[in-house]
């Protein structure tokens, strides 16, 4: 049985980010095996995030904006980001960047296969694949099974962020190239949280995504109709060309994750809780987690000495999910008040789980108090969905 120091079950965002953090870390020694049935390479998704620092992957940020637009039926504003910037990374660029580095690194192997089972024993961990078994000191599991995030009985929420996006090109100068639209609620809400997200690539070209935070998915025709209506009625475009398409579903759940299923395995990525429950953002959380794991390996020889977020963030995520689930009709008003009544740096720190308790409390006073208080009581004391 071949042996490795680290076996990564999954070679998507989380697995490649962790492998990259290990080989570029202060103690890069050790053999790494990345097991995934697919060769990553297609531009299959777009990640976006805000940051106020230099990131390790600066070279693959394809676009960045120093201002964002928020739009609802009652309030529209262009917001300067100050020390922050809003950034976009395309999936194809990330895969090329990460794989190029890892394929040149000594001691990194790839296996095109599925991982069927991970089990710890006295000597480490045994990872069973379709082609046989390999041994490792530690395993990192980022396998994603949508069935694990399906709605079921219990006190937890199982919403989804689901979307259809088009990169469209027009002969008109319709987009403001230096300003990304983070939320545009000027689309029929249907009693749910629905918005459109616009990332301009030039005055004539942009990624436009129709996005929902709900429990149930739409039909293909409904996603298409939502985008067509927005492009025609809000952007005012009658003629345009669809250059690229992307479609996805991201789980938004407050069910606690088991990051350490056995003494030699750490869950990472979506499986490890890196998708923020109330927003669906995951890219920077995944990078920060990968850096923390690599640091833990260097300092302690184990991957488990990593920080945990303040407990109140989980409670607030549950509260927000409850509002989306039970009171979808007020989410436009909620987000309008959040952006209207808070400086953007306070809002970003809160969403990054870096705000102090007084700052968090100040932000929570800017949302509709009655519905949020009832949602908080229901989730934290009554333990009901």
Short mmCIF file of C-alpha atoms in Angstrom, two decimals:
data_model
loop_
_atom_site.label_atom_id
_atom_site.label_comp_id
_atom_site.label_asym_id
_atom_site.label_seq_id
_atom_site.Cartn_x
_atom_site.Cartn_y
_atom_site.Cartn_z
CA UNK A 1 0.00 0.00 0.00
CA UNK A 2 1.56 3.31 -1.10
CA UNK A 3 1.99 5.88 1.65
CA UNK A 4 1.64 9.66 1.70
CA UNK A 5 1.79 12.32 4.36
CA UNK A 6 -1.44 13.98 3.24
CA UNK A 7 -4.24 12.48 1.17
CA UNK A 8 -6.77 14.98 -0.17
CA UNK A 9 -10.18 13.55 -1.08
CA UNK A 10 -11.29 16.07 -3.68
CA UNK A 11 -9.33 18.35 -5.98
CA UNK A 12 -11.63 21.34 -6.33
CA UNK A 13 -11.31 24.75 -4.69
CA UNK A 14 -10.71 23.44 -1.16
CA UNK A 15 -8.33 20.60 -2.03
CA UNK A 16 -6.19 22.61 -4.45
CA UNK A 17 -6.10 25.61 -2.09
CA UNK A 18 -4.90 23.46 0.80
CA UNK A 19 -2.29 21.65 -1.28
CA UNK A 20 -1.07 25.02 -2.57
CA UNK A 21 -0.88 26.41 0.99
CA UNK A 22 1.14 23.40 2.15
CA UNK A 23 3.70 23.42 -0.67
CA UNK A 24 4.11 27.21 -0.43
CA UNK A 25 4.15 27.20 3.38
CA UNK A 26 7.08 27.42 5.79
CA UNK A 27 7.37 23.63 6.03
CA UNK A 28 6.59 22.21 2.58
CA UNK A 29 8.10 18.76 3.19
CA UNK A 30 5.79 15.78 2.80
CA UNK A 31 4.16 13.76 0.05
CA UNK A 32 0.69 14.82 -1.07
CA UNK A 33 -1.87 12.81 -3.02
CA UNK A 34 -4.90 14.58 -4.53
CA UNK A 35 -7.72 12.20 -5.50
CA UNK A 36 -10.49 13.48 -7.76
CA UNK A 37 -12.41 11.80 -10.60
CA UNK A 38 -12.15 14.91 -12.82
CA UNK A 39 -9.35 16.95 -14.30
CA UNK A 40 -10.15 20.53 -13.27
CA UNK A 41 -9.58 23.08 -15.96
CA UNK A 42 -12.83 24.45 -17.36
CA UNK A 43 -14.06 27.90 -16.47
CA UNK A 44 -17.01 26.30 -14.67
CA UNK A 45 -17.66 28.99 -12.06
CA UNK A 46 -16.82 32.50 -10.88
CA UNK A 47 -15.87 33.40 -7.33
CA UNK A 48 -16.13 36.91 -5.93
CA UNK A 49 -15.12 38.40 -2.60
CA UNK A 50 -14.10 41.61 -0.88
CA UNK A 51 -10.72 42.14 0.75
CA UNK A 52 -8.67 44.91 2.36
CA UNK A 53 -5.31 43.15 2.07
CA UNK A 54 -3.00 41.60 -0.47
CA UNK A 55 -3.87 37.99 -1.24
CA UNK A 56 -1.60 35.13 -2.23
CA UNK A 57 -3.41 34.75 -5.56
CA UNK A 58 -3.29 38.42 -6.67
CA UNK A 59 -2.05 37.43 -10.11
CA UNK A 60 -5.30 35.62 -11.00
CA UNK A 61 -7.78 38.28 -9.89
CA UNK A 62 -9.34 38.98 -13.26
CA UNK A 63 -11.25 42.11 -12.25
CA UNK A 64 -11.54 44.30 -9.18
CA UNK A 65 -13.75 47.25 -8.32
CA UNK A 66 -13.34 50.08 -5.82
CA UNK A 67 -17.05 50.74 -5.63
CA UNK A 68 -20.25 48.71 -5.63
CA UNK A 69 -23.87 49.50 -6.38
CA UNK A 70 -26.79 48.45 -4.20
CA UNK A 71 -30.26 48.77 -5.74
CA UNK A 72 -33.75 48.04 -4.43
CA UNK A 73 -37.19 49.37 -5.27
CA UNK A 74 -36.87 52.00 -2.52
CA UNK A 75 -33.18 52.94 -2.45
CA UNK A 76 -30.23 52.88 -4.84
CA UNK A 77 -26.70 53.94 -4.02
CA UNK A 78 -23.15 53.66 -5.37
CA UNK A 79 -20.88 52.90 -2.40
CA UNK A 80 -17.16 53.68 -2.27
CA UNK A 81 -15.30 50.77 -0.68
CA UNK A 82 -12.45 52.73 0.92
CA UNK A 83 -9.71 50.31 1.98
CA UNK A 84 -11.63 47.38 0.51
CA UNK A 85 -11.95 46.18 -3.05
CA UNK A 86 -14.42 43.78 -4.61
CA UNK A 87 -12.67 41.08 -6.62
CA UNK A 88 -13.47 38.38 -9.13
CA UNK A 89 -11.61 35.11 -9.79
CA UNK A 90 -12.63 32.89 -12.67
CA UNK A 91 -12.60 29.15 -12.10
CA UNK A 92 -10.44 28.36 -15.12
CA UNK A 93 -7.77 30.83 -14.02
CA UNK A 94 -7.70 29.40 -10.49
CA UNK A 95 -7.36 25.80 -11.67
CA UNK A 96 -4.58 26.69 -14.11
CA UNK A 97 -2.70 28.67 -11.45
CA UNK A 98 -3.00 26.03 -8.72
CA UNK A 99 -2.32 23.02 -10.95
CA UNK A 100 0.70 24.64 -12.59
CA UNK A 101 2.27 25.19 -9.16
CA UNK A 102 1.37 21.75 -7.81
CA UNK A 103 2.46 19.80 -10.88
CA UNK A 104 5.92 21.37 -10.55
CA UNK A 105 6.16 20.75 -6.82
CA UNK A 106 8.14 17.67 -5.70
CA UNK A 107 6.14 15.05 -3.87
CA UNK A 108 2.68 15.96 -5.22
CA UNK A 109 0.76 13.22 -7.04
CA UNK A 110 -2.68 13.13 -8.63
CA UNK A 111 -5.10 10.21 -8.93
CA UNK A 112 -8.14 10.33 -11.21
CA UNK A 113 -10.53 8.28 -9.11
CA UNK A 114 -13.27 8.45 -6.50
CA UNK A 115 -12.76 8.14 -2.76
CA UNK A 116 -15.12 5.54 -1.34
CA UNK A 117 -14.06 5.41 2.30
CA UNK A 118 -11.70 7.04 4.80
CA UNK A 119 -10.82 5.22 7.99
CA UNK A 120 -8.30 5.94 10.72
CA UNK A 121 -6.21 3.21 12.32
CA UNK A 122 -3.28 3.11 14.74
CA UNK A 123 -0.76 4.04 12.05
CA UNK A 124 -2.67 6.87 10.35
CA UNK A 125 -5.47 6.78 7.83
CA UNK A 126 -6.47 4.41 5.03
CA UNK A 127 -8.19 5.97 2.02
CA UNK A 128 -10.07 3.52 -0.19
CA UNK A 129 -10.51 4.49 -3.85
CA UNK A 130 -11.99 2.70 -6.82
CA UNK A 131 -8.52 1.42 -7.73
CA UNK A 132 -7.50 0.28 -4.25
CA UNK A 133 -6.26 1.81 -1.02
CA UNK A 134 -3.54 4.26 -0.05
CA UNK A 135 -2.23 5.19 3.37
CA UNK A 136 -1.62 8.62 4.79
CA UNK A 137 -0.69 10.37 8.02
CA UNK A 138 -3.73 12.64 7.60
CA UNK A 139 -6.65 12.87 5.20
CA UNK A 140 -8.53 16.02 4.16
CA UNK A 141 -12.06 15.42 2.95
CA UNK A 142 -13.80 17.90 0.64
CA UNK A 143 -16.14 15.47 -1.14
CA UNK A 144 -19.46 17.14 -1.87
CA UNK A 145 -22.71 15.16 -1.80
CA UNK A 146 -25.83 17.32 -2.40
CA UNK A 147 -27.97 14.72 -0.61
CA UNK A 148 -26.24 15.63 2.66
CA UNK A 149 -27.72 19.14 2.41
CA UNK A 150 -31.33 18.16 1.65
CA UNK A 151 -34.16 19.36 3.85
CA UNK A 152 -34.95 16.98 6.71
CA UNK A 153 -36.50 16.92 10.15
CA UNK A 154 -34.77 18.79 12.94
CA UNK A 155 -33.97 22.30 14.16
CA UNK A 156 -31.77 23.29 11.21
CA UNK A 157 -32.29 25.17 7.95
CA UNK A 158 -31.45 23.82 4.50
CA UNK A 159 -31.68 26.69 2.08
CA UNK A 160 -29.82 27.01 -1.20
CA UNK A 161 -28.16 29.80 -3.11
CA UNK A 162 -29.01 28.94 -6.70
CA UNK A 163 -28.37 30.94 -9.82
CA UNK A 164 -28.11 31.20 -13.56
CA UNK A 165 -25.49 33.55 -14.93
CA UNK A 166 -24.76 34.85 -18.40
CA UNK A 167 -21.74 36.72 -19.63
CA UNK A 168 -23.45 39.03 -22.10
CA UNK A 169 -21.99 41.34 -24.70
CA UNK A 170 -23.77 44.33 -26.19
CA UNK A 171 -22.91 46.83 -28.87
CA UNK A 172 -24.01 49.59 -26.48
CA UNK A 173 -22.05 51.04 -23.55
CA UNK A 174 -24.50 49.85 -20.90
CA UNK A 175 -22.27 48.87 -17.96
CA UNK A 176 -20.28 51.04 -15.56
CA UNK A 177 -16.95 49.23 -15.82
CA UNK A 178 -15.53 50.49 -12.50
CA UNK A 179 -18.57 49.55 -10.38
CA UNK A 180 -19.91 46.07 -9.55
CA UNK A 181 -23.56 45.58 -8.65
CA UNK A 182 -23.57 43.45 -5.51
CA UNK A 183 -27.35 43.36 -5.05
CA UNK A 184 -30.09 44.53 -7.38
CA UNK A 185 -33.52 43.67 -5.98
CA UNK A 186 -35.37 45.32 -8.87
CA UNK A 187 -36.75 41.99 -10.01
CA UNK A 188 -40.04 40.34 -8.95
CA UNK A 189 -39.49 38.97 -5.43
CA UNK A 190 -42.41 36.49 -5.35
CA UNK A 191 -42.24 36.48 -1.55
CA UNK A 192 -38.64 35.23 -1.62
CA UNK A 193 -35.11 36.63 -1.67
CA UNK A 194 -34.33 37.22 -5.34
CA UNK A 195 -31.71 39.57 -6.75
CA UNK A 196 -29.39 40.09 -9.68
CA UNK A 197 -25.64 40.37 -9.43
CA UNK A 198 -23.66 42.24 -12.13
CA UNK A 199 -19.87 42.09 -12.55
CA UNK A 200 -18.85 44.37 -15.45
CA UNK A 201 -15.89 43.28 -17.57
CA UNK A 202 -16.09 46.38 -19.77
CA UNK A 203 -18.67 48.97 -20.75
CA UNK A 204 -20.13 46.45 -23.20
CA UNK A 205 -19.63 43.13 -21.39
CA UNK A 206 -20.61 41.77 -17.96
CA UNK A 207 -21.47 38.68 -15.96
CA UNK A 208 -25.16 38.99 -15.02
CA UNK A 209 -26.52 36.44 -12.52
CA UNK A 210 -30.10 35.87 -11.41
CA UNK A 211 -29.75 34.56 -7.84
CA UNK A 212 -32.13 33.23 -5.19
CA UNK A 213 -31.73 32.28 -1.50
CA UNK A 214 -34.58 29.79 -1.06
CA UNK A 215 -35.35 26.17 -0.20
CA UNK A 216 -36.56 25.09 -3.62
CA UNK A 217 -35.01 25.31 -7.06
CA UNK A 218 -36.67 26.75 -10.16
CA UNK A 219 -37.19 25.22 -13.56
CA UNK A 220 -34.70 26.06 -16.30
CA UNK A 221 -37.36 28.21 -17.96
CA UNK A 222 -37.88 30.27 -14.79
CA UNK A 223 -34.17 31.07 -14.41
CA UNK A 224 -34.01 32.09 -18.06
CA UNK A 225 -37.14 34.24 -17.75
CA UNK A 226 -35.71 35.98 -14.69
CA UNK A 227 -32.54 36.94 -16.53
CA UNK A 228 -34.32 37.95 -19.72
CA UNK A 229 -36.70 40.20 -17.78
CA UNK A 230 -33.87 41.91 -15.89
CA UNK A 231 -31.74 42.47 -18.97
CA UNK A 232 -34.68 43.92 -20.90
CA UNK A 233 -36.42 45.95 -18.19
CA UNK A 234 -33.58 47.09 -15.89
CA UNK A 235 -30.58 47.17 -18.21
CA UNK A 236 -32.75 48.24 -21.17
CA UNK A 237 -31.05 45.88 -23.59
CA UNK A 238 -32.97 44.51 -26.55
CA UNK A 239 -30.01 43.14 -28.46
CA UNK A 240 -27.11 41.27 -26.86
CA UNK A 241 -25.05 38.11 -27.24
CA UNK A 242 -24.63 35.43 -24.55
CA UNK A 243 -20.91 34.60 -24.51
CA UNK A 244 -20.80 32.20 -21.53
CA UNK A 245 -23.23 30.52 -19.13
CA UNK A 246 -22.85 29.28 -15.58
CA UNK A 247 -25.35 27.64 -13.30
CA UNK A 248 -24.94 26.44 -9.73
CA UNK A 249 -26.39 25.50 -6.37
CA UNK A 250 -24.61 26.32 -3.09
CA UNK A 251 -25.91 24.88 0.20
CA UNK A 252 -26.79 27.36 2.94
CA UNK A 253 -27.30 25.43 6.17
CA UNK A 254 -26.78 25.98 9.86
CA UNK A 255 -26.46 22.28 10.64
CA UNK A 256 -23.21 21.93 12.65
CA UNK A 257 -20.41 20.28 10.71
CA UNK A 258 -18.24 17.50 12.04
CA UNK A 259 -14.83 18.70 10.96
CA UNK A 260 -12.99 15.80 12.61
CA UNK A 261 -14.89 12.59 11.72
CA UNK A 262 -11.96 10.50 12.95
CA UNK A 263 -8.64 11.30 14.69
CA UNK A 264 -6.76 11.49 11.38
CA UNK A 265 -9.21 13.29 9.10
CA UNK A 266 -10.20 16.94 8.74
CA UNK A 267 -13.21 18.05 6.66
CA UNK A 268 -12.50 21.05 4.42
CA UNK A 269 -14.39 23.18 1.92
CA UNK A 270 -18.18 22.97 1.90
CA UNK A 271 -17.96 19.73 3.88
CA UNK A 272 -15.93 21.57 6.52
CA UNK A 273 -18.37 24.48 6.84
CA UNK A 274 -16.49 26.98 4.69
CA UNK A 275 -19.66 28.23 2.97
CA UNK A 276 -20.99 30.99 5.20
CA UNK A 277 -24.51 29.88 6.04
CA UNK A 278 -26.26 33.23 5.58
CA UNK A 279 -24.47 34.48 2.45
CA UNK A 280 -23.05 31.56 0.47
CA UNK A 281 -19.61 33.21 0.21
CA UNK A 282 -16.80 30.66 0.39
CA UNK A 283 -13.70 31.63 -1.61
CA UNK A 284 -11.80 33.72 0.95
CA UNK A 285 -13.02 31.58 3.86
CA UNK A 286 -11.51 28.58 2.06
CA UNK A 287 -8.19 30.38 1.52
CA UNK A 288 -8.00 31.52 5.15
CA UNK A 289 -8.79 27.99 6.32
CA UNK A 290 -6.12 26.48 4.06
CA UNK A 291 -3.51 28.90 5.41
CA UNK A 292 -4.52 28.09 9.01
CA UNK A 293 -4.24 24.34 8.39
CA UNK A 294 -0.83 24.70 6.76
CA UNK A 295 0.31 26.81 9.73
CA UNK A 296 -0.99 24.20 12.17
CA UNK A 297 0.92 21.46 10.36
CA UNK A 298 4.12 23.52 10.58
CA UNK A 299 3.67 24.44 14.25
CA UNK A 300 2.23 21.28 15.75
CA UNK A 301 2.60 18.51 13.19
CA UNK A 302 -1.21 18.13 13.12
CA UNK A 303 -3.88 20.00 11.11
CA UNK A 304 -6.28 20.57 13.97
CA UNK A 305 -4.94 23.70 15.71
CA UNK A 306 -7.08 26.12 13.72
CA UNK A 307 -9.22 29.05 14.94
CA UNK A 308 -12.94 28.80 15.55
CA UNK A 309 -15.32 31.71 14.84
CA UNK A 310 -17.16 33.40 17.73
CA UNK A 311 -20.24 31.43 18.75
CA UNK A 312 -22.59 34.35 18.16
CA UNK A 313 -21.92 34.22 14.41
CA UNK A 314 -23.59 30.82 14.14
CA UNK A 315 -26.60 32.14 16.08
CA UNK A 316 -26.90 35.13 13.77
CA UNK A 317 -26.56 32.94 10.68
CA UNK A 318 -29.44 30.78 11.95
CA UNK A 319 -31.51 33.88 12.60
CA UNK A 320 -30.92 35.18 9.09
CA UNK A 321 -31.75 31.80 7.54
CA UNK A 322 -34.98 31.71 9.55
CA UNK A 323 -35.96 35.14 8.21
CA UNK A 324 -35.20 34.05 4.63
CA UNK A 325 -37.13 30.83 5.14
CA UNK A 326 -40.21 32.19 6.94
CA UNK A 327 -40.25 35.87 5.95
CA UNK A 328 -38.79 36.00 2.47
CA UNK A 329 -40.98 38.98 1.65
CA UNK A 330 -38.97 41.25 4.01
CA UNK A 331 -35.47 40.36 2.79
CA UNK A 332 -35.35 43.23 0.29
CA UNK A 333 -36.21 45.69 3.08
CA UNK A 334 -33.71 43.99 5.41
CA UNK A 335 -30.78 44.26 3.02
CA UNK A 336 -31.75 47.79 2.04
CA UNK A 337 -31.59 48.86 5.69
CA UNK A 338 -28.29 47.04 6.23
CA UNK A 339 -26.62 48.87 3.35
CA UNK A 340 -28.40 52.16 4.01
CA UNK A 341 -27.64 52.38 7.75
CA UNK A 342 -24.14 50.87 8.08
CA UNK A 343 -20.73 51.96 6.81
CA UNK A 344 -19.48 49.39 4.33
CA UNK A 345 -16.39 48.47 6.39
CA UNK A 346 -18.60 47.56 9.38
CA UNK A 347 -20.79 45.41 7.13
CA UNK A 348 -17.80 43.63 5.55
CA UNK A 349 -16.18 42.97 8.94
CA UNK A 350 -19.46 41.49 10.17
CA UNK A 351 -19.80 39.23 7.12
CA UNK A 352 -16.15 38.18 7.53
CA UNK A 353 -16.88 37.30 11.19
CA UNK A 354 -14.22 39.78 12.28
CA UNK A 355 -16.41 42.39 13.97
CA UNK A 356 -16.42 42.95 17.72
CA UNK A 357 -19.53 42.17 19.76
CA UNK A 358 -20.45 45.90 20.20
CA UNK A 359 -20.03 46.43 16.46
CA UNK A 360 -22.17 43.37 15.71
CA UNK A 361 -24.84 44.60 18.10
CA UNK A 362 -24.84 48.03 16.43
CA UNK A 363 -25.33 46.41 13.03
CA UNK A 364 -28.19 44.21 14.22
CA UNK A 365 -30.13 47.28 15.41
CA UNK A 366 -30.40 48.35 11.75
CA UNK A 367 -32.55 45.38 10.63
CA UNK A 368 -36.34 45.01 11.18
CA UNK A 369 -36.30 44.33 14.92
CA UNK A 370 -39.60 42.46 15.35
CA UNK A 371 -39.10 39.74 12.71
CA UNK A 372 -35.46 39.24 13.65
CA UNK A 373 -36.18 39.04 17.38
CA UNK A 374 -38.88 36.42 16.76
CA UNK A 375 -36.52 34.49 14.46
CA UNK A 376 -33.78 34.62 17.10
CA UNK A 377 -36.09 33.30 19.82
CA UNK A 378 -37.44 30.59 17.55
CA UNK A 379 -34.00 29.31 16.52
CA UNK A 380 -32.04 29.78 19.75
CA UNK A 381 -34.59 29.03 22.45
CA UNK A 382 -37.47 27.12 20.88
CA UNK A 383 -35.09 25.27 18.51
CA UNK A 384 -37.66 25.27 15.74
CA UNK A 385 -37.44 25.88 12.03
#
